[in-house]
Amino acid sequence: MEDPIGSNRKFARTGRSWTALRKDLHRRRTGDLDWNDLRNLKASYNAGEDVADVAWQAYSLFQGDNLLYGNLLYPSLPAMAEEVVGMALELFDAPEGACGTVTSGGTESIILAVKTARDWAQSERPVPGRGEIIVGRTCHAAFNKAAEMLGLHVVRVATDAGFRADPVAVSDAITENTIMIVGSAPAYPIGCLDPIGALAALAREHRLWLHVDACVGGFFLPFARDLGERVPDFDFSLADVTSMSADLHKYGYTSRGASLLLLRDQELSRFQRFSFNDWPSGEFITMTIAGSRPGGAVASAWAVMNYLGHKGYCERVEEILDIRRRLAAMIDALDGIHILGSPVAGIVGLGGDGSFDMAALRDTMAAKGWQFGPLVDPPGINLLLNFRHGAIIDAFAADLAATLEEAKAGTLERSSEPARYGN
Ligand SMILES: Cc1ncc(COP(=O)(O)O)c(C=O)c1O
């Protein structure tokens, strides 16, 4: 857990030279993982050094500019944000009149989606009690964070055998207080795509807000589909999808600190907007949780999207799909371990058949230096693939095969640290 910090009270008396600080920074990060280390199968959206360079250069050009004052001082920023949103709306087949906002990350997009849905419900279809949101068990924890902040309640329902939200369970969970349902495209823990079409039918029948969380898959699935992969409809092509979240700083490959909240109908954005006038500085209007917003994040997203273009994204997705197929073949050849469900994007979950301690295998692979997301329920391994992982996937599978033998022999132990996702 991240503890509150504040015990180290040492304000520098005088400044130091950049040369000295730079050296200090390099020394400080010697214990850190390099984010694009090839053994990082946890959170490395590595699209190549050239892409990282474009992201960084564009960010640094605008690093002092603030999107909060975009319309007043830095009109290039809202213009770039408009283009970024427009590209995403086209990608997700949004109808005329749809709109979007650049946010700081998936969690902010999700909190804003929940706030917008809550205020829409209060105005358009009030419920008698505390508003409820129904999500599948694998849905991201950010929805619980949002609900906690916004006075709502999340109902997590069972997934089916394929780790997808079960529409029957969702339907059974709908009450007079339900305002919103959520589908993940895909969900982070196991990488499976919820049945968005079936959820859309429920949303229509009960007049509910349907949010599609495409934070991790938004800049993957459309390209996979264009490459001929079978990707069920998950976006605004389904008429009852009300909003979507899609992260630019994941498979969009831009600098950290950029995501999108998209709304089917601009008319709904009045429930997203915050506006306040009764203070000395005049009208204050924002569409985001943040006030000041980094101009660099928008410039970086704009530059990377235009640098890669549809073709560049497709090339990276094609490579990842190939790595996923190679991994699947190698896992297939192992006895006792399998891929969970049917992954649709770059996330793959691995589980065991129950004949050995999968949690001990997971912890031992982590102790051997492989970085991946832990799965707790079912115990397993969450891999997040990038297009450079072709270089290590054979080594990973070989290490997994050897560790599996040890697990079957019962010689492995679980870590005493609890498996966790964040800090
Ligand atoms: C499906 C999904 N939703 C939401 C999030 C939260 O995004 P962030 O960490 O950018 O706040 C993630 C992060 O991995 C995710 O995979």
PDB file of C-alpha atoms in Angstrom, residues 105-332:
ATOM      1  CA  GLY A 105      -5.978   8.753 -17.658  1.00  0.00           C
ATOM      2  CA  GLY A 106      -8.410   5.883 -17.569  1.00  0.00           C
ATOM      3  CA  THR A 107      -9.473   6.505 -14.008  1.00  0.00           C
ATOM      4  CA  GLU A 108     -10.368  10.145 -14.701  1.00  0.00           C
ATOM      5  CA  SER A 109     -12.322   9.136 -17.821  1.00  0.00           C
ATOM      6  CA  ILE A 110     -14.234   6.578 -15.754  1.00  0.00           C
ATOM      7  CA  ILE A 111     -14.966   8.938 -12.859  1.00  0.00           C
ATOM      8  CA  LEU A 112     -16.245  11.512 -15.361  1.00  0.00           C
ATOM      9  CA  ALA A 113     -18.394   8.902 -17.123  1.00  0.00           C
ATOM     10  CA  VAL A 114     -19.957   7.867 -13.818  1.00  0.00           C
ATOM     11  CA  LYS A 115     -20.523  11.494 -12.770  1.00  0.00           C
ATOM     12  CA  THR A 116     -22.123  12.278 -16.135  1.00  0.00           C
ATOM     13  CA  ALA A 117     -24.370   9.219 -15.921  1.00  0.00           C
ATOM     14  CA  ARG A 118     -25.323  10.054 -12.333  1.00  0.00           C
ATOM     15  CA  ASP A 119     -26.315  13.626 -13.181  1.00  0.00           C
ATOM     16  CA  TRP A 120     -28.153  12.460 -16.307  1.00  0.00           C
ATOM     17  CA  ALA A 121     -30.126   9.989 -14.204  1.00  0.00           C
ATOM     18  CA  GLN A 122     -30.927  12.613 -11.580  1.00  0.00           C
ATOM     19  CA  SER A 123     -32.379  14.817 -14.285  1.00  0.00           C
ATOM     20  CA  GLU A 124     -33.850  12.350 -16.801  1.00  0.00           C
ATOM     21  CA  ARG A 125     -34.790   9.160 -14.951  1.00  0.00           C
ATOM     22  CA  PRO A 126     -34.562   9.677 -11.175  1.00  0.00           C
ATOM     23  CA  VAL A 127     -34.343   6.563  -8.994  1.00  0.00           C
ATOM     24  CA  PRO A 128     -35.876   6.252  -5.514  1.00  0.00           C
ATOM     25  CA  GLY A 129     -32.678   5.243  -3.656  1.00  0.00           C
ATOM     26  CA  ARG A 130     -28.922   5.322  -4.061  1.00  0.00           C
ATOM     27  CA  GLY A 131     -28.031   4.912  -7.721  1.00  0.00           C
ATOM     28  CA  GLU A 132     -26.517   1.577  -8.720  1.00  0.00           C
ATOM     29  CA  ILE A 133     -24.014   0.601 -11.394  1.00  0.00           C
ATOM     30  CA  ILE A 134     -23.815  -2.998 -12.580  1.00  0.00           C
ATOM     31  CA  VAL A 135     -20.437  -4.278 -13.753  1.00  0.00           C
ATOM     32  CA  GLY A 136     -18.882  -7.658 -14.424  1.00  0.00           C
ATOM     33  CA  ARG A 137     -16.531  -9.120 -11.827  1.00  0.00           C
ATOM     34  CA  THR A 138     -13.486  -8.407 -14.014  1.00  0.00           C
ATOM     35  CA  CYS A 139     -14.381  -4.741 -14.526  1.00  0.00           C
ATOM     36  CA  HIS A 140     -11.702  -2.255 -13.428  1.00  0.00           C
ATOM     37  CA  ALA A 141     -11.586  -1.136  -9.783  1.00  0.00           C
ATOM     38  CA  ALA A 142     -11.816   2.491 -10.957  1.00  0.00           C
ATOM     39  CA  PHE A 143     -15.617   2.086 -11.141  1.00  0.00           C
ATOM     40  CA  ASN A 144     -15.704   1.376  -7.408  1.00  0.00           C
ATOM     41  CA  LYS A 145     -13.467   4.360  -6.807  1.00  0.00           C
ATOM     42  CA  ALA A 146     -15.825   6.535  -8.869  1.00  0.00           C
ATOM     43  CA  ALA A 147     -18.916   5.213  -7.094  1.00  0.00           C
ATOM     44  CA  GLU A 148     -17.350   5.786  -3.693  1.00  0.00           C
ATOM     45  CA  MET A 149     -16.584   9.393  -4.614  1.00  0.00           C
ATOM     46  CA  LEU A 150     -19.981  10.032  -6.171  1.00  0.00           C
ATOM     47  CA  GLY A 151     -22.277   8.418  -3.603  1.00  0.00           C
ATOM     48  CA  LEU A 152     -23.285   5.493  -5.818  1.00  0.00           C
ATOM     49  CA  HIS A 153     -23.152   1.736  -5.345  1.00  0.00           C
ATOM     50  CA  VAL A 154     -21.443  -0.824  -7.596  1.00  0.00           C
ATOM     51  CA  VAL A 155     -22.952  -4.278  -8.032  1.00  0.00           C
ATOM     52  CA  ARG A 156     -20.359  -6.738  -9.360  1.00  0.00           C
ATOM     53  CA  VAL A 157     -21.922  -9.733 -11.065  1.00  0.00           C
ATOM     54  CA  ALA A 158     -20.576 -13.130 -12.039  1.00  0.00           C
ATOM     55  CA  THR A 159     -18.773 -13.691 -15.282  1.00  0.00           C
ATOM     56  CA  ASP A 160     -19.519 -16.646 -17.539  1.00  0.00           C
ATOM     57  CA  ALA A 161     -17.142 -19.549 -18.204  1.00  0.00           C
ATOM     58  CA  GLY A 162     -15.286 -17.279 -20.640  1.00  0.00           C
ATOM     59  CA  PHE A 163     -14.667 -14.575 -17.997  1.00  0.00           C
ATOM     60  CA  ARG A 164     -17.142 -12.191 -19.656  1.00  0.00           C
ATOM     61  CA  ALA A 165     -19.887 -10.337 -17.817  1.00  0.00           C
ATOM     62  CA  ASP A 166     -22.892 -12.649 -17.872  1.00  0.00           C
ATOM     63  CA  PRO A 167     -25.886 -10.776 -19.359  1.00  0.00           C
ATOM     64  CA  VAL A 168     -28.308 -12.982 -17.420  1.00  0.00           C
ATOM     65  CA  ALA A 169     -26.566 -12.051 -14.160  1.00  0.00           C
ATOM     66  CA  VAL A 170     -26.603  -8.390 -15.210  1.00  0.00           C
ATOM     67  CA  SER A 171     -30.295  -8.592 -16.040  1.00  0.00           C
ATOM     68  CA  ASP A 172     -31.064 -10.272 -12.698  1.00  0.00           C
ATOM     69  CA  ALA A 173     -29.159  -7.530 -10.853  1.00  0.00           C
ATOM     70  CA  ILE A 174     -31.163  -4.651 -12.365  1.00  0.00           C
ATOM     71  CA  THR A 175     -33.302  -2.918  -9.750  1.00  0.00           C
ATOM     72  CA  GLU A 176     -35.349   0.264  -9.603  1.00  0.00           C
ATOM     73  CA  ASN A 177     -32.133   2.025  -8.500  1.00  0.00           C
ATOM     74  CA  THR A 178     -29.969   0.918 -11.419  1.00  0.00           C
ATOM     75  CA  ILE A 179     -28.758   3.828 -13.538  1.00  0.00           C
ATOM     76  CA  MET A 180     -25.787   2.451 -15.446  1.00  0.00           C
ATOM     77  CA  ILE A 181     -24.277  -0.753 -16.756  1.00  0.00           C
ATOM     78  CA  VAL A 182     -20.685  -1.192 -17.838  1.00  0.00           C
ATOM     79  CA  GLY A 183     -19.006  -3.496 -20.325  1.00  0.00           C
ATOM     80  CA  SER A 184     -15.238  -3.845 -20.667  1.00  0.00           C
ATOM     81  CA  ALA A 185     -13.535  -4.015 -24.041  1.00  0.00           C
ATOM     82  CA  PRO A 186     -11.618  -5.909 -22.826  1.00  0.00           C
ATOM     83  CA  ALA A 187     -11.375  -6.161 -19.036  1.00  0.00           C
ATOM     84  CA  TYR A 188      -7.888  -5.743 -17.612  1.00  0.00           C
ATOM     85  CA  PRO A 189      -7.452  -8.873 -15.450  1.00  0.00           C
ATOM     86  CA  ILE A 190      -7.993 -11.580 -18.081  1.00  0.00           C
ATOM     87  CA  GLY A 191      -8.353  -9.681 -21.361  1.00  0.00           C
ATOM     88  CA  CYS A 192     -11.791 -10.955 -22.395  1.00  0.00           C
ATOM     89  CA  LEU A 193     -14.422  -8.838 -24.125  1.00  0.00           C
ATOM     90  CA  ASP A 194     -17.768  -8.464 -22.380  1.00  0.00           C
ATOM     91  CA  PRO A 195     -20.844  -9.141 -24.571  1.00  0.00           C
ATOM     92  CA  ILE A 196     -21.463  -5.488 -25.337  1.00  0.00           C
ATOM     93  CA  GLY A 197     -24.285  -6.264 -27.795  1.00  0.00           C
ATOM     94  CA  ALA A 198     -26.261  -8.136 -25.110  1.00  0.00           C
ATOM     95  CA  LEU A 199     -25.575  -5.366 -22.573  1.00  0.00           C
ATOM     96  CA  ALA A 200     -26.772  -2.824 -25.134  1.00  0.00           C
ATOM     97  CA  ALA A 201     -30.064  -4.703 -25.455  1.00  0.00           C
ATOM     98  CA  LEU A 202     -30.495  -4.538 -21.666  1.00  0.00           C
ATOM     99  CA  ALA A 203     -29.616  -0.838 -21.647  1.00  0.00           C
ATOM    100  CA  ARG A 204     -32.280  -0.204 -24.269  1.00  0.00           C
ATOM    101  CA  GLU A 205     -34.929  -2.291 -22.525  1.00  0.00           C
ATOM    102  CA  HIS A 206     -34.403  -0.609 -19.131  1.00  0.00           C
ATOM    103  CA  ARG A 207     -33.343   2.847 -20.377  1.00  0.00           C
ATOM    104  CA  LEU A 208     -29.936   2.630 -18.705  1.00  0.00           C
ATOM    105  CA  TRP A 209     -26.664   4.407 -19.407  1.00  0.00           C
ATOM    106  CA  LEU A 210     -24.260   1.938 -21.047  1.00  0.00           C
ATOM    107  CA  HIS A 211     -20.577   2.736 -20.684  1.00  0.00           C
ATOM    108  CA  VAL A 212     -17.950   0.742 -22.585  1.00  0.00           C
ATOM    109  CA  ASP A 213     -14.592   0.761 -20.860  1.00  0.00           C
ATOM    110  CA  ALA A 214     -12.162   0.465 -23.761  1.00  0.00           C
ATOM    111  CA  CYS A 215      -9.295   1.964 -21.748  1.00  0.00           C
ATOM    112  CA  VAL A 216      -6.931  -0.853 -22.614  1.00  0.00           C
ATOM    113  CA  GLY A 217      -8.517  -2.085 -25.851  1.00  0.00           C
ATOM    114  CA  GLY A 218      -9.691   1.101 -27.537  1.00  0.00           C
ATOM    115  CA  PHE A 219      -6.548   1.596 -29.571  1.00  0.00           C
ATOM    116  CA  PHE A 220      -6.174  -2.115 -30.286  1.00  0.00           C
ATOM    117  CA  LEU A 221      -9.513  -3.701 -31.191  1.00  0.00           C
ATOM    118  CA  PRO A 222     -10.436  -1.514 -34.188  1.00  0.00           C
ATOM    119  CA  PHE A 223      -7.062  -2.233 -35.785  1.00  0.00           C
ATOM    120  CA  ALA A 224      -7.321  -5.945 -35.000  1.00  0.00           C
ATOM    121  CA  ARG A 225     -10.720  -5.955 -36.715  1.00  0.00           C
ATOM    122  CA  ASP A 226      -9.276  -4.186 -39.758  1.00  0.00           C
ATOM    123  CA  LEU A 227      -6.604  -6.886 -39.883  1.00  0.00           C
ATOM    124  CA  GLY A 228      -9.320  -9.517 -40.194  1.00  0.00           C
ATOM    125  CA  GLU A 229      -9.614 -10.654 -36.559  1.00  0.00           C
ATOM    126  CA  ARG A 230     -13.103 -11.521 -35.396  1.00  0.00           C
ATOM    127  CA  VAL A 231     -13.979  -8.713 -32.981  1.00  0.00           C
ATOM    128  CA  PRO A 232     -17.629  -8.542 -31.882  1.00  0.00           C
ATOM    129  CA  ASP A 233     -19.157  -5.061 -31.981  1.00  0.00           C
ATOM    130  CA  PHE A 234     -18.140  -3.118 -28.908  1.00  0.00           C
ATOM    131  CA  ASP A 235     -18.302   0.572 -29.795  1.00  0.00           C
ATOM    132  CA  PHE A 236     -20.732   3.323 -30.887  1.00  0.00           C
ATOM    133  CA  SER A 237     -21.768   1.176 -33.858  1.00  0.00           C
ATOM    134  CA  LEU A 238     -24.143  -0.273 -31.245  1.00  0.00           C
ATOM    135  CA  ALA A 239     -26.861   2.340 -30.940  1.00  0.00           C
ATOM    136  CA  ASP A 240     -27.261   1.931 -27.160  1.00  0.00           C
ATOM    137  CA  VAL A 241     -23.651   2.569 -26.184  1.00  0.00           C
ATOM    138  CA  THR A 242     -23.860   5.926 -24.398  1.00  0.00           C
ATOM    139  CA  SER A 243     -20.213   6.584 -23.538  1.00  0.00           C
ATOM    140  CA  MET A 244     -16.742   5.097 -23.924  1.00  0.00           C
ATOM    141  CA  SER A 245     -13.371   5.452 -22.233  1.00  0.00           C
ATOM    142  CA  ALA A 246     -10.208   4.800 -24.258  1.00  0.00           C
ATOM    143  CA  ASP A 247      -6.674   5.437 -23.054  1.00  0.00           C
ATOM    144  CA  LEU A 248      -4.187   7.179 -25.283  1.00  0.00           C
ATOM    145  CA  HIS A 249      -1.391   6.343 -22.860  1.00  0.00           C
ATOM    146  CA  LYS A 250      -1.853   2.596 -23.244  1.00  0.00           C
ATOM    147  CA  TYR A 251      -2.011   1.062 -26.741  1.00  0.00           C
ATOM    148  CA  GLY A 252      -2.320   4.643 -28.106  1.00  0.00           C
ATOM    149  CA  TYR A 253       1.420   4.825 -27.210  1.00  0.00           C
ATOM    150  CA  THR A 254       1.472   8.451 -26.102  1.00  0.00           C
ATOM    151  CA  SER A 255       3.109   9.925 -22.982  1.00  0.00           C
ATOM    152  CA  ARG A 256       1.565   9.030 -19.627  1.00  0.00           C
ATOM    153  CA  GLY A 257      -1.350  11.237 -18.672  1.00  0.00           C
ATOM    154  CA  ALA A 258      -3.788  10.987 -21.575  1.00  0.00           C
ATOM    155  CA  SER A 259      -7.116   9.240 -22.081  1.00  0.00           C
ATOM    156  CA  LEU A 260     -10.479  10.008 -23.652  1.00  0.00           C
ATOM    157  CA  LEU A 261     -14.035  10.131 -22.434  1.00  0.00           C
ATOM    158  CA  LEU A 262     -16.405  10.006 -25.411  1.00  0.00           C
ATOM    159  CA  LEU A 263     -20.143  10.669 -25.391  1.00  0.00           C
ATOM    160  CA  ARG A 264     -22.560   9.494 -28.064  1.00  0.00           C
ATOM    161  CA  ASP A 265     -24.474  12.751 -27.971  1.00  0.00           C
ATOM    162  CA  GLN A 266     -23.102  16.222 -27.280  1.00  0.00           C
ATOM    163  CA  GLU A 267     -26.389  17.022 -25.575  1.00  0.00           C
ATOM    164  CA  LEU A 268     -25.253  14.775 -22.683  1.00  0.00           C
ATOM    165  CA  SER A 269     -22.146  16.861 -22.059  1.00  0.00           C
ATOM    166  CA  ARG A 270     -24.148  19.305 -19.925  1.00  0.00           C
ATOM    167  CA  PHE A 271     -24.153  16.592 -17.257  1.00  0.00           C
ATOM    168  CA  GLN A 272     -20.365  16.402 -17.469  1.00  0.00           C
ATOM    169  CA  ARG A 273     -19.688  20.157 -17.321  1.00  0.00           C
ATOM    170  CA  PHE A 274     -18.822  21.942 -14.095  1.00  0.00           C
ATOM    171  CA  SER A 275     -19.518  25.629 -14.028  1.00  0.00           C
ATOM    172  CA  PHE A 276     -19.238  28.157 -11.202  1.00  0.00           C
ATOM    173  CA  ASN A 277     -19.470  31.915 -11.136  1.00  0.00           C
ATOM    174  CA  ASP A 278     -19.651  33.156  -7.552  1.00  0.00           C
ATOM    175  CA  TRP A 279     -16.020  34.012  -6.897  1.00  0.00           C
ATOM    176  CA  PRO A 280     -13.796  36.962  -7.802  1.00  0.00           C
ATOM    177  CA  SER A 281     -12.305  35.497 -10.954  1.00  0.00           C
ATOM    178  CA  GLY A 282     -15.424  35.162 -13.094  1.00  0.00           C
ATOM    179  CA  GLU A 283     -16.924  32.164 -14.809  1.00  0.00           C
ATOM    180  CA  PHE A 284     -15.027  28.899 -14.213  1.00  0.00           C
ATOM    181  CA  ILE A 285     -16.051  26.090 -16.565  1.00  0.00           C
ATOM    182  CA  THR A 286     -14.344  22.723 -16.911  1.00  0.00           C
ATOM    183  CA  MET A 287     -15.229  19.390 -18.471  1.00  0.00           C
ATOM    184  CA  THR A 288     -12.619  17.490 -16.462  1.00  0.00           C
ATOM    185  CA  ILE A 289     -11.830  16.749 -12.820  1.00  0.00           C
ATOM    186  CA  ALA A 290      -8.509  18.542 -13.195  1.00  0.00           C
ATOM    187  CA  GLY A 291      -8.324  22.319 -13.449  1.00  0.00           C
ATOM    188  CA  SER A 292      -4.895  22.870 -14.948  1.00  0.00           C
ATOM    189  CA  ARG A 293      -4.160  20.275 -17.611  1.00  0.00           C
ATOM    190  CA  PRO A 294      -0.791  19.520 -19.178  1.00  0.00           C
ATOM    191  CA  GLY A 295      -0.536  20.858 -22.726  1.00  0.00           C
ATOM    192  CA  GLY A 296       2.261  18.369 -23.323  1.00  0.00           C
ATOM    193  CA  ALA A 297      -0.102  15.405 -22.934  1.00  0.00           C
ATOM    194  CA  VAL A 298      -2.352  16.674 -25.735  1.00  0.00           C
ATOM    195  CA  ALA A 299       0.525  17.584 -28.046  1.00  0.00           C
ATOM    196  CA  SER A 300       2.115  14.202 -27.426  1.00  0.00           C
ATOM    197  CA  ALA A 301      -1.107  12.329 -28.234  1.00  0.00           C
ATOM    198  CA  TRP A 302      -1.670  14.381 -31.369  1.00  0.00           C
ATOM    199  CA  ALA A 303       1.890  13.815 -32.559  1.00  0.00           C
ATOM    200  CA  VAL A 304       1.983  10.056 -31.880  1.00  0.00           C
ATOM    201  CA  MET A 305      -1.386   9.452 -33.553  1.00  0.00           C
ATOM    202  CA  ASN A 306      -0.283  11.342 -36.627  1.00  0.00           C
ATOM    203  CA  TYR A 307       3.167   9.738 -36.589  1.00  0.00           C
ATOM    204  CA  LEU A 308       1.788   6.198 -36.541  1.00  0.00           C
ATOM    205  CA  GLY A 309      -1.432   6.679 -38.478  1.00  0.00           C
ATOM    206  CA  HIS A 310      -3.810   3.773 -39.038  1.00  0.00           C
ATOM    207  CA  LYS A 311      -1.031   1.811 -40.757  1.00  0.00           C
ATOM    208  CA  GLY A 312       1.445   2.200 -37.877  1.00  0.00           C
ATOM    209  CA  TYR A 313      -1.112   1.049 -35.304  1.00  0.00           C
ATOM    210  CA  CYS A 314      -2.074  -1.913 -37.501  1.00  0.00           C
ATOM    211  CA  GLU A 315       1.574  -2.954 -37.838  1.00  0.00           C
ATOM    212  CA  ARG A 316       1.993  -3.029 -34.068  1.00  0.00           C
ATOM    213  CA  VAL A 317      -1.286  -4.843 -33.470  1.00  0.00           C
ATOM    214  CA  GLU A 318      -0.400  -7.422 -36.146  1.00  0.00           C
ATOM    215  CA  GLU A 319       2.903  -8.132 -34.406  1.00  0.00           C
ATOM    216  CA  ILE A 320       1.206  -8.482 -31.005  1.00  0.00           C
ATOM    217  CA  LEU A 321      -1.423 -10.840 -32.448  1.00  0.00           C
ATOM    218  CA  ASP A 322       1.384 -12.951 -33.859  1.00  0.00           C
ATOM    219  CA  ILE A 323       3.175 -13.036 -30.480  1.00  0.00           C
ATOM    220  CA  ARG A 324      -0.126 -13.984 -28.818  1.00  0.00           C
ATOM    221  CA  ARG A 325      -0.576 -16.878 -31.255  1.00  0.00           C
ATOM    222  CA  ARG A 326       2.978 -18.089 -30.627  1.00  0.00           C
ATOM    223  CA  LEU A 327       2.401 -17.896 -26.880  1.00  0.00           C
ATOM    224  CA  ALA A 328      -0.894 -19.789 -27.221  1.00  0.00           C
ATOM    225  CA  ALA A 329       0.838 -22.599 -29.137  1.00  0.00           C
ATOM    226  CA  MET A 330       3.561 -22.860 -26.483  1.00  0.00           C
ATOM    227  CA  ILE A 331       1.026 -22.860 -23.627  1.00  0.00           C
ATOM    228  CA  ASP A 332      -1.008 -25.479 -25.488  1.00  0.00           C
TER     229      ASP A 332
END
